[in-house]
XYZ file of C-alpha atoms in Angstrom:
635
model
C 2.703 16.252 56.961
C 0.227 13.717 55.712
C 2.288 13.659 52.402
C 5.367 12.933 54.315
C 3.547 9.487 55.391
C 2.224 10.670 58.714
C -0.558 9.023 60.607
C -3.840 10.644 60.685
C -4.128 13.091 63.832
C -6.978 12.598 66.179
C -10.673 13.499 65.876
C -10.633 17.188 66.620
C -7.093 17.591 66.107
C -6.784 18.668 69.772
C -6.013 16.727 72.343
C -6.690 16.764 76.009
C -4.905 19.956 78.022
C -2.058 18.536 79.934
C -1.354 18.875 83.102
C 0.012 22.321 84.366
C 3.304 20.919 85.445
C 3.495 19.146 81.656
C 2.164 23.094 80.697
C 5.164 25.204 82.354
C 7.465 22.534 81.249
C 6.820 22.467 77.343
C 6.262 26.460 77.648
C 9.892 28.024 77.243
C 10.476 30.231 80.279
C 9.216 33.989 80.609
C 11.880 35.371 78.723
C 12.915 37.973 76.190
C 14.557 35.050 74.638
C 11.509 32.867 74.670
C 9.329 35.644 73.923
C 11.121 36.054 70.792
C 11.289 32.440 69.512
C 7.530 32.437 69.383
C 7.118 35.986 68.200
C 9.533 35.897 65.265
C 10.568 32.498 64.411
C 7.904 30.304 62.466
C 10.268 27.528 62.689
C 9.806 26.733 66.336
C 5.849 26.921 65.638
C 6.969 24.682 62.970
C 8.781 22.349 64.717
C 6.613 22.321 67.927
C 3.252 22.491 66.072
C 2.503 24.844 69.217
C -1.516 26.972 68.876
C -2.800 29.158 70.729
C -6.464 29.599 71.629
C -8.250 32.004 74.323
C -10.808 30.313 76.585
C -14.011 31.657 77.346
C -12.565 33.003 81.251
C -9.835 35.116 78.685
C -7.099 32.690 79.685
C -4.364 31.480 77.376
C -4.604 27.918 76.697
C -1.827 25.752 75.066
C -2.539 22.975 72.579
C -0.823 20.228 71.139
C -1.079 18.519 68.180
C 0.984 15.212 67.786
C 2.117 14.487 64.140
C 5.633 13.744 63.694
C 9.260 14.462 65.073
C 10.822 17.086 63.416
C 14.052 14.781 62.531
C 11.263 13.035 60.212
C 10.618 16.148 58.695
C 11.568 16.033 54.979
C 12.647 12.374 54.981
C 12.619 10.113 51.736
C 9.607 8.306 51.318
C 9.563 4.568 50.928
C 6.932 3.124 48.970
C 6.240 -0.438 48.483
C 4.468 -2.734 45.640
C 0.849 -3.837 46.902
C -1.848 -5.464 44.843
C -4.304 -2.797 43.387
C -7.370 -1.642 45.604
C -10.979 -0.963 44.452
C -11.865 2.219 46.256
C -14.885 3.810 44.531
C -16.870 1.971 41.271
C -18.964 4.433 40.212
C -21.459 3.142 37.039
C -21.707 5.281 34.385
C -25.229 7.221 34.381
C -26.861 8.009 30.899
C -29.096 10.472 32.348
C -25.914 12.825 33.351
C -25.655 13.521 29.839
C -28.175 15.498 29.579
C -26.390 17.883 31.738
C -23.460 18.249 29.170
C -23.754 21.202 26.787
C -22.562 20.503 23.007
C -20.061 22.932 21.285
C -18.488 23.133 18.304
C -14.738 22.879 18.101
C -13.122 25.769 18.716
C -9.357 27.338 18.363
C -7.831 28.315 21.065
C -4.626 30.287 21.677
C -2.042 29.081 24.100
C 0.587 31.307 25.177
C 3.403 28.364 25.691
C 3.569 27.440 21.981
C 6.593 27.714 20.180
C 7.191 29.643 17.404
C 7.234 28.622 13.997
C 9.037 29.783 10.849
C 9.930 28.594 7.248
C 12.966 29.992 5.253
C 13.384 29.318 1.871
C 17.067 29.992 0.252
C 17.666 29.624 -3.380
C 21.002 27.769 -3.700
C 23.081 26.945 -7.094
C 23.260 23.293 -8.111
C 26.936 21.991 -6.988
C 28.180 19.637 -9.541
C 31.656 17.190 -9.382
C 33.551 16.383 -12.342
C 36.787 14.554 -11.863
C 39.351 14.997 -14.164
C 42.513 13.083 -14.149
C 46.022 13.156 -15.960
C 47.345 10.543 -18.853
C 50.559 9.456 -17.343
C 52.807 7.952 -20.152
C 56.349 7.706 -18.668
C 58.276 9.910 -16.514
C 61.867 10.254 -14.882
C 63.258 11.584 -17.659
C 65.572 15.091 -18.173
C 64.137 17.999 -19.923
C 66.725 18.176 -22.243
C 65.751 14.273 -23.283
C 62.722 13.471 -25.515
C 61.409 9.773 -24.375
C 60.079 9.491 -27.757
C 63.504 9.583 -29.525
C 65.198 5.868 -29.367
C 68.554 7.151 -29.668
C 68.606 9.772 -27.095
C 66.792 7.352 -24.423
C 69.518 4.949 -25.048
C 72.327 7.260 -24.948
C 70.415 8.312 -21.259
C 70.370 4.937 -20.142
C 74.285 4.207 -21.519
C 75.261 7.736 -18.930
C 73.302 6.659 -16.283
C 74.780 2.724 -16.022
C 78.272 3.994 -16.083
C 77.493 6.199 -12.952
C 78.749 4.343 -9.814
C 75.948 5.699 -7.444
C 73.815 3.679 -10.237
C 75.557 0.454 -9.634
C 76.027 0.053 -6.188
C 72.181 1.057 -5.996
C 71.139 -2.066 -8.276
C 73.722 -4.254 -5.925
C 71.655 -3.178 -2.888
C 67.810 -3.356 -4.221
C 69.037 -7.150 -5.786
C 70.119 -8.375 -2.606
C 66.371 -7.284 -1.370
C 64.577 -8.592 -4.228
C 66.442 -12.315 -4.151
C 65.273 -12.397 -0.190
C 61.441 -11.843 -1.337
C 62.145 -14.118 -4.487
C 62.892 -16.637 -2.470
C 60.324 -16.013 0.345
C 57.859 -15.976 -2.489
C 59.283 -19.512 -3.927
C 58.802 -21.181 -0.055
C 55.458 -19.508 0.530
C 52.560 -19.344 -1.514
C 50.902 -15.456 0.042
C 47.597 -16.058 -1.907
C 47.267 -19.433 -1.679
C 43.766 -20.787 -1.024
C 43.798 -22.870 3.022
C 39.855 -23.593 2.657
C 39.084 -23.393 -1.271
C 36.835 -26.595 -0.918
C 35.363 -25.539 2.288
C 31.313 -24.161 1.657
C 30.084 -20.729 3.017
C 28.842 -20.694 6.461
C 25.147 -20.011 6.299
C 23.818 -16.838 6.418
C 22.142 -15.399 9.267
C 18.354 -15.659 8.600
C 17.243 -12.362 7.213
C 14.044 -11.446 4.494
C 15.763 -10.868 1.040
C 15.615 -6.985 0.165
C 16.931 -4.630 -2.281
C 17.387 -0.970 -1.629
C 18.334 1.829 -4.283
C 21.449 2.871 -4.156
C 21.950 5.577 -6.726
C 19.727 6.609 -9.905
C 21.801 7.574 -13.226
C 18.875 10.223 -15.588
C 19.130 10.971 -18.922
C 20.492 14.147 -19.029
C 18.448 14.660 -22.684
C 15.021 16.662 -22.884
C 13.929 13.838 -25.634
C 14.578 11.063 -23.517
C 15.573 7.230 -24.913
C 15.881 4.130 -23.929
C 18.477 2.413 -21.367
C 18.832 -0.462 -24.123
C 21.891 -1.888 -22.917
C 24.451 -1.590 -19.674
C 27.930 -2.625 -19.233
C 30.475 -2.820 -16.304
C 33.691 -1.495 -15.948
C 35.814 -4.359 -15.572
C 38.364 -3.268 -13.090
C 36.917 -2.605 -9.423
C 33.399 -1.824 -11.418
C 33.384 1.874 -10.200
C 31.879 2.530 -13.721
C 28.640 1.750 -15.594
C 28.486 2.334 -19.009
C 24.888 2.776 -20.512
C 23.923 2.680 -24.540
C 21.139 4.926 -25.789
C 18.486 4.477 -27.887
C 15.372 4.617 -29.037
C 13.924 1.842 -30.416
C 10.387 2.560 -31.619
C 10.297 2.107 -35.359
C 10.330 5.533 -37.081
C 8.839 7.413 -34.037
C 12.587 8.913 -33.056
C 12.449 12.557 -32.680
C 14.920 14.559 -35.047
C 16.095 16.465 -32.390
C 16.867 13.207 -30.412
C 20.596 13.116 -29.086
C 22.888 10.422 -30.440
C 25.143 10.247 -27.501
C 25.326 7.739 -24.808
C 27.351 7.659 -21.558
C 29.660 6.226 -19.103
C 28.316 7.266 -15.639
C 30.866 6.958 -12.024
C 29.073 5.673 -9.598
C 30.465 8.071 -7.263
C 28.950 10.711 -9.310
C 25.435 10.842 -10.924
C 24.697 14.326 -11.465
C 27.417 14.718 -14.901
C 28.438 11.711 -16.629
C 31.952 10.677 -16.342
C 32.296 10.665 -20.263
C 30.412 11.404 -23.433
C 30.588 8.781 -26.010
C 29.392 10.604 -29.297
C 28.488 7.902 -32.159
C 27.386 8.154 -35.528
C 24.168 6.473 -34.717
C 22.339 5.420 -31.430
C 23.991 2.833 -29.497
C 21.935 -0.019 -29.204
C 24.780 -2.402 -26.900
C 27.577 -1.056 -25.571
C 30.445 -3.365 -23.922
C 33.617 -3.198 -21.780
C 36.888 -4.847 -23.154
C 37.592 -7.282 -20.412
C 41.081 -7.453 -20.905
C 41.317 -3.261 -21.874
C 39.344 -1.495 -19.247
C 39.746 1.666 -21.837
C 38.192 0.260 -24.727
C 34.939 0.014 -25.722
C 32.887 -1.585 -28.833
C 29.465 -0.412 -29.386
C 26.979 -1.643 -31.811
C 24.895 1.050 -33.220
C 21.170 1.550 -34.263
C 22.421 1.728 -38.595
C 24.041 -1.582 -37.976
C 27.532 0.018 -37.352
C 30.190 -1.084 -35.203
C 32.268 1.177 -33.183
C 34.881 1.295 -30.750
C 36.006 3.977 -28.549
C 39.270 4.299 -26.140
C 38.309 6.134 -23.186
C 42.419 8.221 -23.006
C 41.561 9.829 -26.733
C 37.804 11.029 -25.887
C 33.729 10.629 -26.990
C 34.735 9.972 -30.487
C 35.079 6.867 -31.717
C 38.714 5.763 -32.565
C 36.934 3.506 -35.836
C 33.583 2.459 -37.670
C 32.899 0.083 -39.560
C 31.813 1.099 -42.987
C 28.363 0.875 -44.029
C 28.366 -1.632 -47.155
C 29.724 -4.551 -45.217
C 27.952 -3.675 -41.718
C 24.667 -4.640 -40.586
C 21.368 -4.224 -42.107
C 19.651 -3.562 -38.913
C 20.215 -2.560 -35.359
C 22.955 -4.260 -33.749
C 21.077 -5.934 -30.806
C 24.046 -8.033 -29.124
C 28.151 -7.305 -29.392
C 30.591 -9.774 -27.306
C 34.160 -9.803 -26.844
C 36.341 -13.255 -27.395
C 38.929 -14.621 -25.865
C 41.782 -14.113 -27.876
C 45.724 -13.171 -27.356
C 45.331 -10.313 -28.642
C 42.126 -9.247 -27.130
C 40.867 -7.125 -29.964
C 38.612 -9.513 -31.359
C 34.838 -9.563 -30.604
C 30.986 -10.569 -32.853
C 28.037 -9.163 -33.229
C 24.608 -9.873 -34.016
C 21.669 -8.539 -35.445
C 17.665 -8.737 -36.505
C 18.885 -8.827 -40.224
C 19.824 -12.861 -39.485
C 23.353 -12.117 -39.446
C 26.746 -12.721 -36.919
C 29.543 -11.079 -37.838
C 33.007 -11.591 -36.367
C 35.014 -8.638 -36.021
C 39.093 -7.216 -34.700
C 38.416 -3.640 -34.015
C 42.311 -2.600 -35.255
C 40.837 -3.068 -39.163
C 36.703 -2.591 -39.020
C 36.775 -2.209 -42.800
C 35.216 -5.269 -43.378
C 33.891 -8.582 -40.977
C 36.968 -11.701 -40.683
C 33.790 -13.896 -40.728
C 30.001 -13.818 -41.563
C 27.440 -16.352 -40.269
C 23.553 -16.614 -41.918
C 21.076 -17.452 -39.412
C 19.053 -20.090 -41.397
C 18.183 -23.055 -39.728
C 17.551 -24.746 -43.327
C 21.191 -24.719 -43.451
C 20.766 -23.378 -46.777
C 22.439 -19.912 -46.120
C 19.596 -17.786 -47.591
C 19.835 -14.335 -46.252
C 16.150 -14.412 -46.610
C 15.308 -17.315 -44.866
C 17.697 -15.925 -41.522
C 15.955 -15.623 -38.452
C 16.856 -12.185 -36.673
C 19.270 -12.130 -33.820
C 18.629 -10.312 -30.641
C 20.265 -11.935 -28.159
C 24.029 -13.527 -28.249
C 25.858 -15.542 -25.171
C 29.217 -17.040 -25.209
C 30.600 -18.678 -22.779
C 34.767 -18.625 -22.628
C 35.341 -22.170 -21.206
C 33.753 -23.153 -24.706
C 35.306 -21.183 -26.728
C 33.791 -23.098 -29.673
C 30.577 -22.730 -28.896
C 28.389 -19.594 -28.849
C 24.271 -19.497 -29.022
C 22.251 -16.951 -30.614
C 18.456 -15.865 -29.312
C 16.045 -14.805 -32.248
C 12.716 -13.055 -32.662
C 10.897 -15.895 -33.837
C 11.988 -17.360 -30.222
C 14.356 -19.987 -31.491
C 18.008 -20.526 -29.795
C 20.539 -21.307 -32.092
C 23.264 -23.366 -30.985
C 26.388 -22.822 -33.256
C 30.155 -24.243 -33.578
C 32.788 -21.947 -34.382
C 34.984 -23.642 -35.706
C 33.098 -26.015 -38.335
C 33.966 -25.838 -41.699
C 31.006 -24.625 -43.570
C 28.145 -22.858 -42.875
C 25.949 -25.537 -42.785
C 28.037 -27.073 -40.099
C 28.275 -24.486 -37.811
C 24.426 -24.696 -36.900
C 24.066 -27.130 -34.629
C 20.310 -27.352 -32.769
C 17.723 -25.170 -32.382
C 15.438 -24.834 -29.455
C 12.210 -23.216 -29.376
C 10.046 -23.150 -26.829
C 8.981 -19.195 -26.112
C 5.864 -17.310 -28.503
C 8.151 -14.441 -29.055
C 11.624 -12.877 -29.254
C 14.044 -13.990 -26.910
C 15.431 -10.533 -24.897
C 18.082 -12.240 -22.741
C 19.660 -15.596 -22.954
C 23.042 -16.496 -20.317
C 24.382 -19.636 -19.464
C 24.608 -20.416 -15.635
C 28.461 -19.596 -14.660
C 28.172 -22.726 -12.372
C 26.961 -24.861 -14.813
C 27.554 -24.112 -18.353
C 24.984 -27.111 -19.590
C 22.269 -24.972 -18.433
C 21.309 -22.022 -19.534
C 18.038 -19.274 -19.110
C 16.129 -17.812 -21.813
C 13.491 -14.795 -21.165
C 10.971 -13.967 -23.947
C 7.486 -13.324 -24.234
C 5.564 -13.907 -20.774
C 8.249 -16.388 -19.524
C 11.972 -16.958 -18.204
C 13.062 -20.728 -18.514
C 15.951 -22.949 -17.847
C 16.860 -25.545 -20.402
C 19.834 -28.586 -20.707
C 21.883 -29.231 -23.768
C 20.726 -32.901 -23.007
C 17.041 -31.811 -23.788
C 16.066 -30.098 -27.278
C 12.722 -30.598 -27.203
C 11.545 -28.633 -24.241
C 13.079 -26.440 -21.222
C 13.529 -28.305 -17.902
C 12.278 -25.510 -15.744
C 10.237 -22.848 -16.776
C 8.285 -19.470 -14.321
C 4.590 -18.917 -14.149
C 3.313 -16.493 -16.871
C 3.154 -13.164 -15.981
C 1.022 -10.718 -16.552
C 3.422 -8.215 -17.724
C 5.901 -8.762 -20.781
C 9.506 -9.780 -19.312
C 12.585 -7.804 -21.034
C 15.703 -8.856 -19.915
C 17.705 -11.516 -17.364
C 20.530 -12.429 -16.216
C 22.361 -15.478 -13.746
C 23.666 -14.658 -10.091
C 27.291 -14.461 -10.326
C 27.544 -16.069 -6.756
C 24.421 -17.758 -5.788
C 23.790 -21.047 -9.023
C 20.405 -21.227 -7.940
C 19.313 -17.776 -7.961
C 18.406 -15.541 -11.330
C 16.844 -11.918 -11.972
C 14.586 -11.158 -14.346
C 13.044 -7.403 -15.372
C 9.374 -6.745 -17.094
C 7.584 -4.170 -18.190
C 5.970 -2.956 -15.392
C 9.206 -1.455 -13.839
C 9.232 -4.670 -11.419
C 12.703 -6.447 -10.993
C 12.219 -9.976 -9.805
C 14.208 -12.013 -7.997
C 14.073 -15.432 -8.290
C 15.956 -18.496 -5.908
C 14.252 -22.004 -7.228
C 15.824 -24.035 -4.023
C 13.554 -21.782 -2.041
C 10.420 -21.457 -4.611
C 9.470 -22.413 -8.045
C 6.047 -20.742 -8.497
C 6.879 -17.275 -7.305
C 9.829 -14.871 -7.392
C 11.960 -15.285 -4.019
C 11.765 -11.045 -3.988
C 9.719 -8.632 -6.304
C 10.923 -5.064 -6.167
C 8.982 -1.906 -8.380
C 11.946 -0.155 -9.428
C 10.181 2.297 -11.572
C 6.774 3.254 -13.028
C 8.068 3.249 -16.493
C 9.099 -0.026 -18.095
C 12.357 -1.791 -17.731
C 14.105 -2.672 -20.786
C 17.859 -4.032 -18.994
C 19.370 -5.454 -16.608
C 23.104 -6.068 -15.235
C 24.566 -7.355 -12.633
C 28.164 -6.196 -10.633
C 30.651 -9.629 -11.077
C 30.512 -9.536 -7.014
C 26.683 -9.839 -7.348
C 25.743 -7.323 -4.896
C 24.574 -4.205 -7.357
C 22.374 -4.604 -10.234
C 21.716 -1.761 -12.383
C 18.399 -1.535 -14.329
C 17.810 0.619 -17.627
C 14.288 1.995 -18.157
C 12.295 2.855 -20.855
C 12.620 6.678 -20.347
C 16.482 6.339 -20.015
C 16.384 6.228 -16.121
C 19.379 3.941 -14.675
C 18.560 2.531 -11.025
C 21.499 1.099 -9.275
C 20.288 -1.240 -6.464
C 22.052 -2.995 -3.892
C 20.906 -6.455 -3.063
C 21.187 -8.270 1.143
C 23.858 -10.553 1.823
C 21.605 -13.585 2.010
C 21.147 -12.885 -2.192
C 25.217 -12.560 -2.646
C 26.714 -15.056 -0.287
C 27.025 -18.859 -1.398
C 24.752 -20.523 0.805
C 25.700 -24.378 2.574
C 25.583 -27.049 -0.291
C 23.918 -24.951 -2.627
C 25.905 -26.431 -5.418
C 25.398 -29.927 -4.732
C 21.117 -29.196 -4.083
C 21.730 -26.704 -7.693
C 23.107 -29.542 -9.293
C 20.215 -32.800 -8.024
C 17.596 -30.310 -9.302
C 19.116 -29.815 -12.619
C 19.889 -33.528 -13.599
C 15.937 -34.446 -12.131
C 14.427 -31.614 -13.902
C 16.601 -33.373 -16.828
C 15.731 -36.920 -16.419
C 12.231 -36.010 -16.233
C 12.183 -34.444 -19.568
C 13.793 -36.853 -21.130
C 11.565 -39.521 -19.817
C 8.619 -37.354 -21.045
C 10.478 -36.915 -24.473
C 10.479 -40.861 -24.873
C 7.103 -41.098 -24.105
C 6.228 -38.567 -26.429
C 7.823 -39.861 -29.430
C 6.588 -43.598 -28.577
C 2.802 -42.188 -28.548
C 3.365 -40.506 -31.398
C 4.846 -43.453 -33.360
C 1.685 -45.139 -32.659
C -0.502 -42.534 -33.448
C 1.126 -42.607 -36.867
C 1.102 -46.430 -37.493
C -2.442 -46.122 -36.628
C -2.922 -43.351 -39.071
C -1.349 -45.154 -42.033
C -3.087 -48.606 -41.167
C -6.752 -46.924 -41.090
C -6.373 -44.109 -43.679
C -8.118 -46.369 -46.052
C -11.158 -46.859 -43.995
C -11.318 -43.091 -42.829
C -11.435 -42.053 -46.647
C -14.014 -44.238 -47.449
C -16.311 -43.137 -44.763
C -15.461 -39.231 -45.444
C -16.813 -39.935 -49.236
C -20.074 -41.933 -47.444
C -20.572 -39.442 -44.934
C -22.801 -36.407 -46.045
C -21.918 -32.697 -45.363
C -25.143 -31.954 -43.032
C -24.017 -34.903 -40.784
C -20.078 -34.187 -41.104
C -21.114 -30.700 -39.295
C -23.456 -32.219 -37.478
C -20.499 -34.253 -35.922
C -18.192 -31.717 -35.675
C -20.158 -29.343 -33.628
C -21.119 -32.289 -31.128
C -17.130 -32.750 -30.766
C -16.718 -29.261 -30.215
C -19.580 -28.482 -27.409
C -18.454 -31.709 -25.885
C -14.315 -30.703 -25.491
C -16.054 -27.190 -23.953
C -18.373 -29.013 -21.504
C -15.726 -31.602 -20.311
C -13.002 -27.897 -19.881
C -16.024 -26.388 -18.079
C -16.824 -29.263 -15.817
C -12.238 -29.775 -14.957
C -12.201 -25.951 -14.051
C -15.015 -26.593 -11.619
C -13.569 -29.439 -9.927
C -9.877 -27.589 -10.093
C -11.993 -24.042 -8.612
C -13.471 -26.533 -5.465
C -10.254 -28.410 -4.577
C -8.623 -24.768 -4.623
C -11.229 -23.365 -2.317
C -11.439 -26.873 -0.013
C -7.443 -26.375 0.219
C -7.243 -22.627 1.386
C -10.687 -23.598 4.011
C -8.337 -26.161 5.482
């Protein structure tokens, strides 16, 4: 009852006797009915809360004892919200510990745990290959060959003269002149909003998550030295090969490389089975089946996917490449079968793949001009851009960019500029699709962003790293943002709208090192090579493929200050050194003279003072820069 919310009963629990009228009344009569109730029924006890209790005369006495009304029995309690209570504050005692007994931990068994149980099954590896059927042209009789030109004519001659045939045509032209003309008065993919900019993007952190990994199926494994997209709904990566350690390939190394579906990465989707290693690898834009590889002998191949691994034609050795063929392009031409090539042996060669006998055109990088073979600095990396389809730049190993014309008339002409500006061979160089004046170069410890407008030094340039960077490549969406890989299996991300000094997002791909990058023309998937032949196909957020609000316009302020700061700096540079020179020839007398006065003991003497004073005045600027730095994070 006192769970049930009931008051308290009295002192004692027993009230005064009643009265004896009260006593006959709430006593059920003498009966055998009665007599029952409180012999055999619990519930009237219950519901009365009726005890008995003998006196000390040996007379029955009835007591009461008031709780509740038995239509409150079993009711719903109601509890209301009160502010907590302090009932008992008991402080703790330290001598009580001493009453406490110390045990080791023991195990116990409980009877209510569940049971436990491992089964291992040993299971056969389930792999996909999809196979598919060369469709050249159908709808033709058994009994006619669509290869013979007489009999499909004769065919076509039967079929015409059938009347079926003609009123067929007469119905399907009335159908096509209706959409004809509904396509003449309405333009279905016309653009409403070209001009309009992309709403922002909801404000997320930038992320890239792995997608799907691509392994060399080898036991020697080789280098992912080059990756390629398959230019129709990019459902296919292809991936060259290679390894490209001097003289420290295995014999037993494989020579093939592969084109992997995306859709499956357990067996590749085709075997491409060159002569020598692949080195680059690239889709035909225009002819999603054919392929032109560039191979570790200095080869060139091409390959069409409907007639197998082999390739369809090499080039022949004597008027190939001297060394690896580093970077292979495709031009835009009618017929689509031209493409160059370039090489460490200082050489581009222009090539159509339907006669590789011998190059249509050979260019000698020599910056003399001079066309020495000699003198050529080696190729590694080549960009062309097809809204100049004059113009093409090549990326060396002496990490020099070589800006050439096409179409010049000699050699000599056809070597524009040069810029240099990196301490070692230039891995990756790409012109921003946005804005072809600018362009990124990544070499030694760097990635930077020049102008055509500046050819003394790059505009914008990243922090060195500690690890060497391999390869890079332009957002195809975003102008401002730009990926770069290094060798510590780290794929960085970089937006410079949002930060300069750092990478925008900084992902560890791998523990081996990454050797090349690609990225998907919708921007969302990049695939990364590695250095033991590992592909990693990541996907990056929305906020790093979606055109942000006026990121054109803020692309395209940065660019032109970035280049009208250099340019000021150029002027200035050439006016102090114009001076320095006119001061040079006007005192060169004088500085001779004193040079034959001055003795060799003091001429040291001198030089060391010079020297300890340039390291005192470095020490004493690193100071000062170490307590600004410290003063600044304190604050």
């Amino acid at each position: 009852a006192a769970s049930q919310g009931s008051p308290e009963p009295l002192q004692g629990l027993v009230p005064p006797p009643l009265p004896s009228q009260q006593r006959h009344r709430a006593w059920p009569p003498a009966s055998s009915q009665g007599r029952r109730r409180v012999r055999g029924q619990a519930g009237w006890v219950q519901r009365c809360n009726v005890s008995f209790s003998l006196t000390s005369a040996g007379t029955m006495e009835i007591v009461y004892v008031y709780v509740k009304k038995r239509s409150e029995f079993g009711r719903q309690c109601n509890f209301s919200d009160r502010q907590a209570e302090t009932n008992v504050d008991i402080q703790p005692d330290p001598s009580l510990a001493k009453n406490f007994v110390e045990r080791d931990p023991i195990d116990a068994a409980i009877q209510c745990a569940s049971d436990m149980s491992e089964h291992e099954v040993n299971t056969e590896r389930f792999e996909m290959e999809n196979e598919g059927v060369n469709h050249l042209e159908g709808g033709w009789p058994k009994d006619v060959n669509p290869l013979e030109m007489e009999q499909t004519i004769r065919f076509r001659k039967k079929v015409e003269k059938d009347e079926n045939y003609v009123n067929t045509i007469i119905q399907l032209g009335s159908l096509m002149e209706h959409c004809i003309k509904q396509n003449n008065a309405i333009n279905i993919y016309e653009e409403y909003f070209d001009d309009e900019e992309t709403a922002d993007v909801a404000d997320e952190p930038p992320s890239a998550k792995t997608i799907n990994v691509f392994r060399d199926p080898n036991l020697i494994k080789r280098t992912a030295t080059h990756l390629s997209w398959h230019p129709d709904g990019s459902k296919k990566l292809a991936v060259a090969y290679s390894s490209l350690e001097f003289q420290r390939s295995s014999k037993d190394m494989s020579y093939e490389s592969y084109i992997w579906d995306l859709e499956n990465p357990n067996k590749p989707d085709l075997v491409l089975r060159p002569s020598s290693p692949l080195v680059s690898l690239e889709y035909n834009p225009k002819d999603s089946h054919i392929l032109v590889g560039g191979c570790y002998n200095g080869q060139i191949a091409y390959w069409d996917t409907r007639k197998g691994g082999q390739p369809v034609e090499l080039s022949t050795i004597e008027f190939s490449h001297r060394d690896p063929v580093y970077g292979m392009i495709w031009l835009q031409s009618k017929t689509g079968t031209d493409c160059f090539s370039a090489s460490t042996d200082g050489q581009v060669l222009w090539w159509d793949i339907r006669k590789l006998t011998e190059p249509t055109e050979t260019l000698v990088m020599d910056i003399s001009r001079k066309g020495v073979l000699e003198d050529a600095l080696g190729a590694i990396a080549l960009e062309f851009e097809p809204t100049m389809p004059t113009k093409f730049m090549v990326g060396t190993e002496q990490g020099v960019v070589i800006t050439c014309n096409r179409k010049a008339k000699t050699p000599a002409e056809k070597i524009v500029g040069t810029y240099s500006g990196h301490h070692g061979p230039i891995y990756a160089l790409a012109r921003n699709p946005f804005f072809p004046k600018n362009f990124l170069t990544v070499g030694d410890w760097t990635a930077r962003i020049w102008s055509e407008d500046c050819k003394e030094s790059s505009i914008m340039w990243t922090k060195y790293h500690m690890a060497y960077l391999t390869d890079g490549c332009w957002s195809t969406i975003r102008p401002a943002v730009f990926f770069t890989t290094k060798m510590d299996g780290t794929l960085d991300v970089w937006d410079f709208l949002f930060k300069q000094n750092n990478p925008y997002l900084s992902v560890k791909v791998c523990d081996e090192p990454l050797f090349s990058l690609r990225l998907q023309d919708n921007g969302r998937f990049i695939g990364c090579g590695s250095k033991l032949g590992t592909v990693t196909l990541l996907e990056v957020s929305s906020g790093l493929c979606t055109l942000q609000r006026n990121e054109k316009n803020l692309a395209t302020a940065m660019f032109e200050r970035e280049t009208k700061r250099e340019k000021i700096l150029e002027a200035r540079h050439r006016e102090m050194r114009l001076k320095e020179r006119t001061k040079a020839e006007g005192k060169e007398e004088d500085v001779k003279v004193e040079t034959e006065e001055e003795k060799p003991e003091e001429l040291l003497a001198r030089v060391q003072k010079e020297f300890f004073e340039i390291i005192e005045a470095e020490i004493r600027r690193k100071e000062r820069a170490d307590k600004l730095s410290k003063a600044q994070v304190a604050h």
